[in-house]
CSV table of C-alpha atoms and ligand atoms in Angstrom, one decimal:
chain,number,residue,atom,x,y,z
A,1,UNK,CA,77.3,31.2,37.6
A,2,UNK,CA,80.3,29.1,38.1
A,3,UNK,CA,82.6,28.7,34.4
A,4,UNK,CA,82.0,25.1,34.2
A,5,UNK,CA,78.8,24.8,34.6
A,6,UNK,CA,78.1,27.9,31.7
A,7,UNK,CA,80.0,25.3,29.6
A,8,UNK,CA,78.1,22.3,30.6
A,9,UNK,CA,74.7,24.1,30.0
A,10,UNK,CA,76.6,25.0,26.6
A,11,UNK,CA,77.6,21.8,25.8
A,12,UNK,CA,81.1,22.8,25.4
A,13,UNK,CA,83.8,19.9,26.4
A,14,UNK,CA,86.5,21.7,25.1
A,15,UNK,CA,88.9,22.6,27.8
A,16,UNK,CA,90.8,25.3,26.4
A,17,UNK,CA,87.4,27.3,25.7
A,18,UNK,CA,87.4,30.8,28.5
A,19,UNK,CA,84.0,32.6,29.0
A,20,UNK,CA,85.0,36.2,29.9
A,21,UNK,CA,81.4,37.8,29.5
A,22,UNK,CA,77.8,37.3,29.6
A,23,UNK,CA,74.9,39.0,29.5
A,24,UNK,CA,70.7,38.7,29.5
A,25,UNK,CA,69.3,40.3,27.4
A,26,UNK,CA,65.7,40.1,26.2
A,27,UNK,CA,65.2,36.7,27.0
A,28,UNK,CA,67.9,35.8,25.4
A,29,UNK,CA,71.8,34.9,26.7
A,30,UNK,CA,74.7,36.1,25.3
A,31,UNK,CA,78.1,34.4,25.8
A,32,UNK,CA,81.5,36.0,25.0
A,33,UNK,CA,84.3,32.9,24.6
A,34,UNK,CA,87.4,32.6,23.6
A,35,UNK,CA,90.2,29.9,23.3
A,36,UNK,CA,93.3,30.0,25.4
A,37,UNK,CA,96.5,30.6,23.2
A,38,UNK,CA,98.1,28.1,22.3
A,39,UNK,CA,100.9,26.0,20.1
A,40,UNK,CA,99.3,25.3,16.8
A,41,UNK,CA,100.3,23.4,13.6
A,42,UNK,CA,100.8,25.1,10.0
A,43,UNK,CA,98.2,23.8,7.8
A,44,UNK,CA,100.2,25.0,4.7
A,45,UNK,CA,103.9,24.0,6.2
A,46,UNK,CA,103.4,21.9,9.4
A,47,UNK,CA,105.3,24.2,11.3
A,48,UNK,CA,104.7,24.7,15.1
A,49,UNK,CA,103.6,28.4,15.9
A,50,UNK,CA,102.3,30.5,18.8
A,51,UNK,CA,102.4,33.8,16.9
A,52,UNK,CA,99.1,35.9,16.5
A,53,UNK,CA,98.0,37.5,13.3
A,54,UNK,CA,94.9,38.9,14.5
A,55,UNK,CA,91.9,38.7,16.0
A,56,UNK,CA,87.9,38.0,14.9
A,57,UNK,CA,84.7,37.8,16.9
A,58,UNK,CA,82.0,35.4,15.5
A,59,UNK,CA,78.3,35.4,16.5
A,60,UNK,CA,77.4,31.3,16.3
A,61,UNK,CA,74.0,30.0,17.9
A,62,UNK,CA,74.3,28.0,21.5
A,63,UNK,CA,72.0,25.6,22.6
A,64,UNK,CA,69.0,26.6,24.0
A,65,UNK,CA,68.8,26.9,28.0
A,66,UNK,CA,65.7,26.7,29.4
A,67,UNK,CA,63.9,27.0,25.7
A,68,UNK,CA,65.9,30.9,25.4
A,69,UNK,CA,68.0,31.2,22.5
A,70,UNK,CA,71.9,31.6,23.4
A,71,UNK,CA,74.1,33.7,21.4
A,72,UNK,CA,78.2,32.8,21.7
A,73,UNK,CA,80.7,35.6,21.0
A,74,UNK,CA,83.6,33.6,20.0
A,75,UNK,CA,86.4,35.6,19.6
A,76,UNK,CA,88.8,34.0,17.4
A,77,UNK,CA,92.3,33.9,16.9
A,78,UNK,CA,94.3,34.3,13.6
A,79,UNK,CA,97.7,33.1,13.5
A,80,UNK,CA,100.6,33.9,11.8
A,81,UNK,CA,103.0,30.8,10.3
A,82,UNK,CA,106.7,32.1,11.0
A,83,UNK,CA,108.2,30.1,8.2
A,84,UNK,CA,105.9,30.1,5.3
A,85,UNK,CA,104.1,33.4,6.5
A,86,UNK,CA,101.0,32.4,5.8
A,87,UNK,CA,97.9,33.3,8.5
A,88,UNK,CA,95.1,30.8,9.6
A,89,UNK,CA,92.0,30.7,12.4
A,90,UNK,CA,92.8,28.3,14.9
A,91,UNK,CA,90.4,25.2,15.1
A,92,UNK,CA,87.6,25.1,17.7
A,93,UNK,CA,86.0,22.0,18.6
A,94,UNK,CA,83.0,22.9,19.1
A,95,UNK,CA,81.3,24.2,15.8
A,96,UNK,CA,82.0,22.4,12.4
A,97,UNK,CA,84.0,24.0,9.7
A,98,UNK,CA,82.0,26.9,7.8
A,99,UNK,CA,79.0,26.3,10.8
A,100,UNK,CA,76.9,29.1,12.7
A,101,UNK,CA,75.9,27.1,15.2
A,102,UNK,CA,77.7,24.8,17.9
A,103,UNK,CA,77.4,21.1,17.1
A,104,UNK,CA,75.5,20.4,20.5
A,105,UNK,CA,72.9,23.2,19.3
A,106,UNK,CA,72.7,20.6,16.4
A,107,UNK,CA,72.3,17.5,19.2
A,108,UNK,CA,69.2,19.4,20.6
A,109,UNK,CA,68.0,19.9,17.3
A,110,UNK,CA,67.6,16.4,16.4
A,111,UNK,CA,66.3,15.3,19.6
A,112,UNK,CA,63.4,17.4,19.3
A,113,UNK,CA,63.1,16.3,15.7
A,114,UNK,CA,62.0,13.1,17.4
A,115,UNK,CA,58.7,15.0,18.8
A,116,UNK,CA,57.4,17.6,16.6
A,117,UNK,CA,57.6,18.4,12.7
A,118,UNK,CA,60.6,20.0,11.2
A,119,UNK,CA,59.2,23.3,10.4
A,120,UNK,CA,58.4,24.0,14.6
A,121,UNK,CA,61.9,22.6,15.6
A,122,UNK,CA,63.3,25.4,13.5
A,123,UNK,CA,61.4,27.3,15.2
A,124,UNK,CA,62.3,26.4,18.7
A,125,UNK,CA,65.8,26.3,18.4
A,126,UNK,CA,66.4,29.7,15.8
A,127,UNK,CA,67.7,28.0,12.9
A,128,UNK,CA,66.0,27.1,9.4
A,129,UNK,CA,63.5,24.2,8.5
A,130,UNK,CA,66.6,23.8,5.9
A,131,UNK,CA,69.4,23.2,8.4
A,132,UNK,CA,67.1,21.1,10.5
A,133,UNK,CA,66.1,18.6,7.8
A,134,UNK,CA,69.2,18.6,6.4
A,135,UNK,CA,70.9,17.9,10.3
A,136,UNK,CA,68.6,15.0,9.8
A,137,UNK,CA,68.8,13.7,6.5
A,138,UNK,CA,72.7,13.1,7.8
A,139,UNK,CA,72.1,11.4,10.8
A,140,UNK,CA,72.5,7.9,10.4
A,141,UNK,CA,70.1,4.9,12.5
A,142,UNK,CA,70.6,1.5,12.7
A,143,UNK,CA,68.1,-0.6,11.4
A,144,UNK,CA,67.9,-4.0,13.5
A,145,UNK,CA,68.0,-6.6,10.6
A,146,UNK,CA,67.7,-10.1,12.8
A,147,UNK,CA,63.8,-10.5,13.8
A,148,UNK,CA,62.9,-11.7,17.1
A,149,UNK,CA,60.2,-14.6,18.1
A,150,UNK,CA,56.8,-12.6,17.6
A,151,UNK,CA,56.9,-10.1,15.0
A,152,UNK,CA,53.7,-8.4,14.0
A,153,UNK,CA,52.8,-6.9,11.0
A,154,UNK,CA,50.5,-3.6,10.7
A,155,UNK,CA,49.6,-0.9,8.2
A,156,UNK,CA,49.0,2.7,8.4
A,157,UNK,CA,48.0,6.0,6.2
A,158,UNK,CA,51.2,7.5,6.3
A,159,UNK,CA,50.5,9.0,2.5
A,160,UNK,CA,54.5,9.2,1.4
A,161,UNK,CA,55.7,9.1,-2.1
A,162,UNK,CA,52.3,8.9,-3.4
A,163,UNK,CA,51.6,5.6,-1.5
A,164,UNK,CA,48.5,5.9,0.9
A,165,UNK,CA,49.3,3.1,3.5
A,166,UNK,CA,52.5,2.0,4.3
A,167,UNK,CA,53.6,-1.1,6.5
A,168,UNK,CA,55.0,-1.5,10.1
A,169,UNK,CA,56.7,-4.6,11.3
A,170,UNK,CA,57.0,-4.7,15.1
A,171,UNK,CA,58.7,-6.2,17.4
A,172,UNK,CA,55.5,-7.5,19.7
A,173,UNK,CA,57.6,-8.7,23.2
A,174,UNK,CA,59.7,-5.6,23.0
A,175,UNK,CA,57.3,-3.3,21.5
A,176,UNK,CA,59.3,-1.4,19.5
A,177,UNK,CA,58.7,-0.9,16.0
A,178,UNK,CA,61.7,-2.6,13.7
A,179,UNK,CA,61.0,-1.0,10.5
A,180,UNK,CA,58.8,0.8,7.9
A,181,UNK,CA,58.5,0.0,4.4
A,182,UNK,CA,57.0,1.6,1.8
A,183,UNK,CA,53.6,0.2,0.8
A,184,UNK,CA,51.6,-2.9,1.7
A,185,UNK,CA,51.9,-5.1,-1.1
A,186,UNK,CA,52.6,-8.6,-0.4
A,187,UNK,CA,55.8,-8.4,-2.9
A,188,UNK,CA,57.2,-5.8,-0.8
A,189,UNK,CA,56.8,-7.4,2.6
A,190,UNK,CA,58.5,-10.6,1.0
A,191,UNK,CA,60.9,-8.8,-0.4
A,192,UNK,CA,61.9,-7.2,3.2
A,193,UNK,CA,61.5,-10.2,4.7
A,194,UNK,CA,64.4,-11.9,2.5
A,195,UNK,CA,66.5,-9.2,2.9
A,196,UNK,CA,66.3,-10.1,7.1
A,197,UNK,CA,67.5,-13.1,9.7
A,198,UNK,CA,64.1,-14.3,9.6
A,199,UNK,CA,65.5,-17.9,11.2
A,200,UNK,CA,63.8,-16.9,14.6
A,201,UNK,CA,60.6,-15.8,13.8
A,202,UNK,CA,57.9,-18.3,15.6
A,203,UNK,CA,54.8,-16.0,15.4
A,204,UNK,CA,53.4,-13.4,13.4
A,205,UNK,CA,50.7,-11.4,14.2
A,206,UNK,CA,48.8,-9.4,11.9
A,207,UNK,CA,45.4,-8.2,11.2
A,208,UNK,CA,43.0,-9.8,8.4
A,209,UNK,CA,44.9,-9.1,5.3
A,210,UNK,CA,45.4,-11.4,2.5
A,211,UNK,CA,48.3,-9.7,1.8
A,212,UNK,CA,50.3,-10.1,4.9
A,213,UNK,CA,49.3,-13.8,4.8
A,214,UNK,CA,50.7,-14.5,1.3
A,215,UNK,CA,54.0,-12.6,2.2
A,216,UNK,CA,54.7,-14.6,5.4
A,217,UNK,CA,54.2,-18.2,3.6
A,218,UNK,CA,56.3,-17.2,1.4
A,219,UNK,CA,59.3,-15.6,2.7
A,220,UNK,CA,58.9,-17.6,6.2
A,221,UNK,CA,57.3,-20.6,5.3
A,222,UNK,CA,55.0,-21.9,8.4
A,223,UNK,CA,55.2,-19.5,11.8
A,224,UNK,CA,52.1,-19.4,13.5
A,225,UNK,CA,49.8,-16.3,12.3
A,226,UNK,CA,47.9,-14.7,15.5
A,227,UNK,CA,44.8,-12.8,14.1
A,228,UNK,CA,45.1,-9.6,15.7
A,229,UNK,CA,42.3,-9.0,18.1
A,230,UNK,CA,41.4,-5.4,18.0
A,231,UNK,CA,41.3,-5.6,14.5
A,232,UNK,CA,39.4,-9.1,14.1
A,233,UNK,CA,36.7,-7.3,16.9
A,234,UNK,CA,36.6,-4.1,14.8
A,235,UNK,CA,34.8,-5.9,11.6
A,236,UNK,CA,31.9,-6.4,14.7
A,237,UNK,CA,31.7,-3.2,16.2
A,238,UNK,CA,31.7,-1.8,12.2
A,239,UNK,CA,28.5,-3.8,11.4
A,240,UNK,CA,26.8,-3.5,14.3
A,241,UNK,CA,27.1,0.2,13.4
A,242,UNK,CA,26.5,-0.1,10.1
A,243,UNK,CA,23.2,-1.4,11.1
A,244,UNK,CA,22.6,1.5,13.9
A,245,UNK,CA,23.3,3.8,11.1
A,246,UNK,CA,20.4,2.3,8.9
A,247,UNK,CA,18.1,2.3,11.9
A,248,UNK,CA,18.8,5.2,12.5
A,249,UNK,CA,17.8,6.7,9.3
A,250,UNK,CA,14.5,5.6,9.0
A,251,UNK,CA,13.8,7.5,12.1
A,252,UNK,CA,11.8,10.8,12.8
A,253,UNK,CA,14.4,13.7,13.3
A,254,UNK,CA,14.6,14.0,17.1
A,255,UNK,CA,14.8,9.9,17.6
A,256,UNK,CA,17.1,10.0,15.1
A,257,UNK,CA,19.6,12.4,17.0
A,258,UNK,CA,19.0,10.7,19.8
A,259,UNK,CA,20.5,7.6,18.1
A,260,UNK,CA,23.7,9.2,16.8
A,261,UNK,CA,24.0,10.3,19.6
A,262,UNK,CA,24.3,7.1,21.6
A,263,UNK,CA,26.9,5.1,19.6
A,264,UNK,CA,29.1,5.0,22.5
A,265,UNK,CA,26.6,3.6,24.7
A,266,UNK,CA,26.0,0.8,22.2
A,267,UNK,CA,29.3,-0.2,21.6
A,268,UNK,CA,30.2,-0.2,25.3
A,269,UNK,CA,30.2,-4.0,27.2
A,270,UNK,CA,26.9,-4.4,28.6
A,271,UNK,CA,28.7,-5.4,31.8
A,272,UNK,CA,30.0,-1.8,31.8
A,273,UNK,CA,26.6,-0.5,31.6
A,274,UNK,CA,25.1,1.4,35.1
A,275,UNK,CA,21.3,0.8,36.1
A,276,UNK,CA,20.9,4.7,34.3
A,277,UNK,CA,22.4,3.4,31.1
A,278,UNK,CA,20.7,0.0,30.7
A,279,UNK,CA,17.5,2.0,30.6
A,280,UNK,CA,18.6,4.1,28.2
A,281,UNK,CA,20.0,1.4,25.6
A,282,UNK,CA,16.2,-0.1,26.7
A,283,UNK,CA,14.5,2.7,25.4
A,284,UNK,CA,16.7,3.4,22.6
A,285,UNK,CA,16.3,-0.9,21.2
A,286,UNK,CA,12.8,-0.4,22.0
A,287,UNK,CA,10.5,-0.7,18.6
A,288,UNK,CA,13.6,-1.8,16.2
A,289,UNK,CA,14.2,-5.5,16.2
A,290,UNK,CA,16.7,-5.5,14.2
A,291,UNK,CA,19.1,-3.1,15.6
A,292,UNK,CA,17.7,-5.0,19.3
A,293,UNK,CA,19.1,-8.1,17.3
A,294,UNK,CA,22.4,-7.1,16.0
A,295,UNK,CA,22.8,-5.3,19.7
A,296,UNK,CA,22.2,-8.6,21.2
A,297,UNK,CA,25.0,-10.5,18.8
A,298,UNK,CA,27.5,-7.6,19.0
A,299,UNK,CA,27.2,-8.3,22.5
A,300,UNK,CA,27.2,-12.6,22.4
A,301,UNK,CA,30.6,-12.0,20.4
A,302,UNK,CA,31.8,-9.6,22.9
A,303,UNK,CA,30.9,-12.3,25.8
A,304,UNK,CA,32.7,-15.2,24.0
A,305,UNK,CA,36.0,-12.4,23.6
A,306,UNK,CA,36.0,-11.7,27.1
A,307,UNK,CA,35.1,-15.3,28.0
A,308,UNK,CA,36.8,-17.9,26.5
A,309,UNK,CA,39.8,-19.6,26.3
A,310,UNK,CA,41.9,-21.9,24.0
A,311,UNK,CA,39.9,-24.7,24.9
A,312,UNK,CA,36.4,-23.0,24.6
A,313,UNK,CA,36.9,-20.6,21.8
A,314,UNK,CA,36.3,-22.6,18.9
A,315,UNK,CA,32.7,-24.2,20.1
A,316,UNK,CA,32.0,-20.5,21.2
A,317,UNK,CA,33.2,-19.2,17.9
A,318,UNK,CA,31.3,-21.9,15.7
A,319,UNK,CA,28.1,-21.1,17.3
A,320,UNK,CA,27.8,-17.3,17.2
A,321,UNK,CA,28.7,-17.7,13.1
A,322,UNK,CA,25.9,-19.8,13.1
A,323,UNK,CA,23.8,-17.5,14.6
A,324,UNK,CA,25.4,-14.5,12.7
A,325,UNK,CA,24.2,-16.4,9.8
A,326,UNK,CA,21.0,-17.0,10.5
A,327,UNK,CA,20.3,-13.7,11.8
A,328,UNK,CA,18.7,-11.0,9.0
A,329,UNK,CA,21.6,-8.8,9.5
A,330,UNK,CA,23.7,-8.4,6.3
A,331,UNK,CA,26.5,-7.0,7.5
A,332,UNK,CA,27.0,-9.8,9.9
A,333,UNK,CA,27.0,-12.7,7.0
A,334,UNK,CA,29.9,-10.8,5.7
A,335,UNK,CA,32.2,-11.2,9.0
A,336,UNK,CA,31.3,-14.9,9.8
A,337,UNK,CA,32.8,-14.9,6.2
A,338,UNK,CA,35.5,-13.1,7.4
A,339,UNK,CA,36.0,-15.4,10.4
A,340,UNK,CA,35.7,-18.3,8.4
A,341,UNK,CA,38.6,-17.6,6.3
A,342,UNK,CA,40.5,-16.7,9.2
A,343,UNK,CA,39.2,-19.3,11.6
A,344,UNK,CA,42.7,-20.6,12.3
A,345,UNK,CA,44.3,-17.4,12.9
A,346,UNK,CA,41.7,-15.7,15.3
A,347,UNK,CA,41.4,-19.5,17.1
A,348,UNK,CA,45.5,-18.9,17.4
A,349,UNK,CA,45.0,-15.6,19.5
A,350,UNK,CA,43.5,-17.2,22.5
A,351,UNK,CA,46.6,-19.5,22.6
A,352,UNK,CA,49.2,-16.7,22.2
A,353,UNK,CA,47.3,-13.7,24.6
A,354,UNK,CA,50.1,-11.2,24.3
A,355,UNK,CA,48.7,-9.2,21.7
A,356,UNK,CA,46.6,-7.4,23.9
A,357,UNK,CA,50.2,-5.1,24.8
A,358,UNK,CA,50.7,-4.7,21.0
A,359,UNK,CA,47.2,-3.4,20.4
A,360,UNK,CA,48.0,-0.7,22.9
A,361,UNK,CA,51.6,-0.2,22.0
A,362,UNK,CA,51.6,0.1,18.5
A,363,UNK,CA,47.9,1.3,17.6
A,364,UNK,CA,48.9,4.5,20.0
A,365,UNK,CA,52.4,4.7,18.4
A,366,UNK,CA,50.4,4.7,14.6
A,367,UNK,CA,48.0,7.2,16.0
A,368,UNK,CA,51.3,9.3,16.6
A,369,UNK,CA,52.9,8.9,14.0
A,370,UNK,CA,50.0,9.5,11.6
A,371,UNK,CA,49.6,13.1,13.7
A,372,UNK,CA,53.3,14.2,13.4
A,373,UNK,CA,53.7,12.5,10.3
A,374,UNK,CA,51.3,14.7,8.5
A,375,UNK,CA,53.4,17.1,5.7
A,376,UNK,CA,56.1,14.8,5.5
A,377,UNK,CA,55.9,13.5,1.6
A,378,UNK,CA,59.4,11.5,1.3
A,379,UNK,CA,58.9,7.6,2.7
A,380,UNK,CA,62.9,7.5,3.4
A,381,UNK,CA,62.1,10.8,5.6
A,382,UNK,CA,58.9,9.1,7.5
A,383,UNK,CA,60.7,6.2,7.6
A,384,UNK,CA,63.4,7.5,9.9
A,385,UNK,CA,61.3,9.9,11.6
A,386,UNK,CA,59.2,7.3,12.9
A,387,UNK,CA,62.7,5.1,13.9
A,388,UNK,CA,64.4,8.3,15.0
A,389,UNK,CA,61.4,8.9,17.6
A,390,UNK,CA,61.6,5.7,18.9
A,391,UNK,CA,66.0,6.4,19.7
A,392,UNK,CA,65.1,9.6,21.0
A,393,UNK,CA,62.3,8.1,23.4
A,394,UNK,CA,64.5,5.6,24.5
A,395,UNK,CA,67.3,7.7,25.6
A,396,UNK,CA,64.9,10.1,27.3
A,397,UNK,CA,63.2,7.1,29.3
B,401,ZN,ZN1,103.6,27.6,7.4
């Protein structure tokens, strides 16, 4: 292997940095370096010397190449001050004072921070859970105080300093998530809110939470609020199962497995359904009216979703409440409720369609986050983890 490319794959930039050995040796690489001689500055006296004192050799930790660990054999140089007689090691770039590792082994470490939990980056590059949350706790991120157009608002169970959920405001044209704060009270969100550039914000979306609704007419006075529609859908799907589920228990045992079973089947679109599976969600409706009836206004709801538009929803809205409500099934009259309250907001999602990419974008990034998250107890650490990933991904793209 040529020189510069041993310090490339090193990440050494310092010129005056010689390899003059190497070796493999179970799996891992070994590296002997040292620094050309050179005129160097008295830190005691500031005089100019070239004189030796003696020499040292120093095992640091490399960069990985190719996932092996790296071992660098630095041998360093003492000099000897002519004037003042003192000795010091000359400076090398690349490790930091008092350091057993090179600072791009310390790059690498944070990049994979961005993917997987402290404790298996240690492992993967050789170094301590220690040194790698406290490489992190030092690296700084910019936070993007002015808010764009469409923001949206989310929670999730990220369970840091003893708060179960904790809030998510994205950026919904960009998707890309703009910060984390701590909890999801509507004092908090306000509170973040004033602290930003809010003067663009024209639309908000969020999912049915008082909270969030009390936060942004107050801190932003009147943008538009967009119901988000996975989550205003969701309530559906929950009672239609909710009902399945009581069905389902007044069955005999094997019917009853049958029906657990089957949930998927249930839930899916009707128009999604092959000639094999409309028999089965035949047989399974067959002798239960009332799941047959919540089956067939899960699936009048899931028409008018697919169906409408922002001149049609409303009528189409109006009329399956109606029929929500005089239907027998409870857990129905609790979402036209629901969607009464927030008739305004889900009516505003078939103007503005673009939440569709934030369901995707940031439900799957939550999902994520709520994996790798799991362990980490300080917010201020989730909180940058969960930026942090974002930077890495970006740079990686
Ligand atoms: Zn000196």
């Amino acid at each position: 292997m040529q020189e510069h490319f041993i310090m490339e794959l090193l990440g050494i930039k310092d010129k005056h940095v010689e390899l003059w050995d190497m070796k493999e040796e179970n799996r891992e690489f070994h590296f002997w370096l040292q620094t050309k001689q050179r005129k160097q500055t008295c830190p005691n006296c500031g005089t100019k010397t070239k004189r030796v004192h003696s020499y040292r050799t120093q095992k640091i930790k490399g960069r990985l190449i190719e996932d092996r660990p790296v071992k660098i054999h630095l041998r360093k140089r003492r000099y000897l001050c002519t004037a003042c007689k003192k000795t010091f090691y000359e400076k090398v770039g690349f490790i930091k004072r008092y350091q057993r590792h090179t600072t791009s082994l310390e790059q690498q470490v944070l990049t994979y921070v961005g993917e997987n939990s402290f404790k298996d980056v240690g492992k993967m590059a050789g170094v301590s859970t220690n040194l790698v949350m406290r490489l992190f706790d030092q690296r700084r991120i910019k936070v993007q105080r002015i808010l764009p157009a469409i923001i949206a608002i989310d929670e999730f169970k990220g369970d840091a300093d003893k708060e179960k959920f904790q809030t998510i405001i994205v950026d919904v044209q960009n998707k890309k998530i703009i910060d984390v704060l701590p909890d999801r009270l509507s004092k908090t969100i306000e509170n973040y809110f004033r602290k930003c550039d809010t003067s663009e914000v024209k639309v908000v979306v969020m999912d049915l939470s008082k909270r969030f609704k009390d936060a942004v007419r107050k801190a932003l006075g009147n943008p538009l609020i967009v119901a988000d529609r996975f989550h205003y859908m969701r309530q559906v799907y929950w009672g239609f199962d909710k009902v399945r589920r009581e069905v389902q228990n007044e069955l005999r045992k094997e019917d009853r497995i049958l029906c657990k079973r089957s949930k998927e089947l249930l839930w899916k679109s009707p128009f999604k359904l092959t000639d094999d599976q409309k028999s089965r969600v035949k047989e399974l409706l067959k002798d239960k009216p009332r799941l047959q009836e919540a089956y067939v206004l899960k699936n009048k709801l899931d028409e008018w979703f697919k169906t409408s538009n922002s001149n049609t929803a409303k009528a189409g809205l109006e009329r399956w409440c109606e029929l929500a409500e005089n239907s027998n099934i409870e857990a129905f009259h609790s979402v036209v409720g629901t969607f009464k309250r927030w008739k305004t907001e889900i009516l505003n999602s078939f103007v503005y369609l673009y939440s569709n990419g934030y369901i995707e974008g940031v439900n799957n990034t939550t999902k994520v986050i709520k994996r790798k998250s799991y362990g980490i107890k300080s917010f201020a650490r989730l909180r940058k983890k969960i930026l942090w990933r974002q930077i890495v991904r970006e740079v990686s793209v």
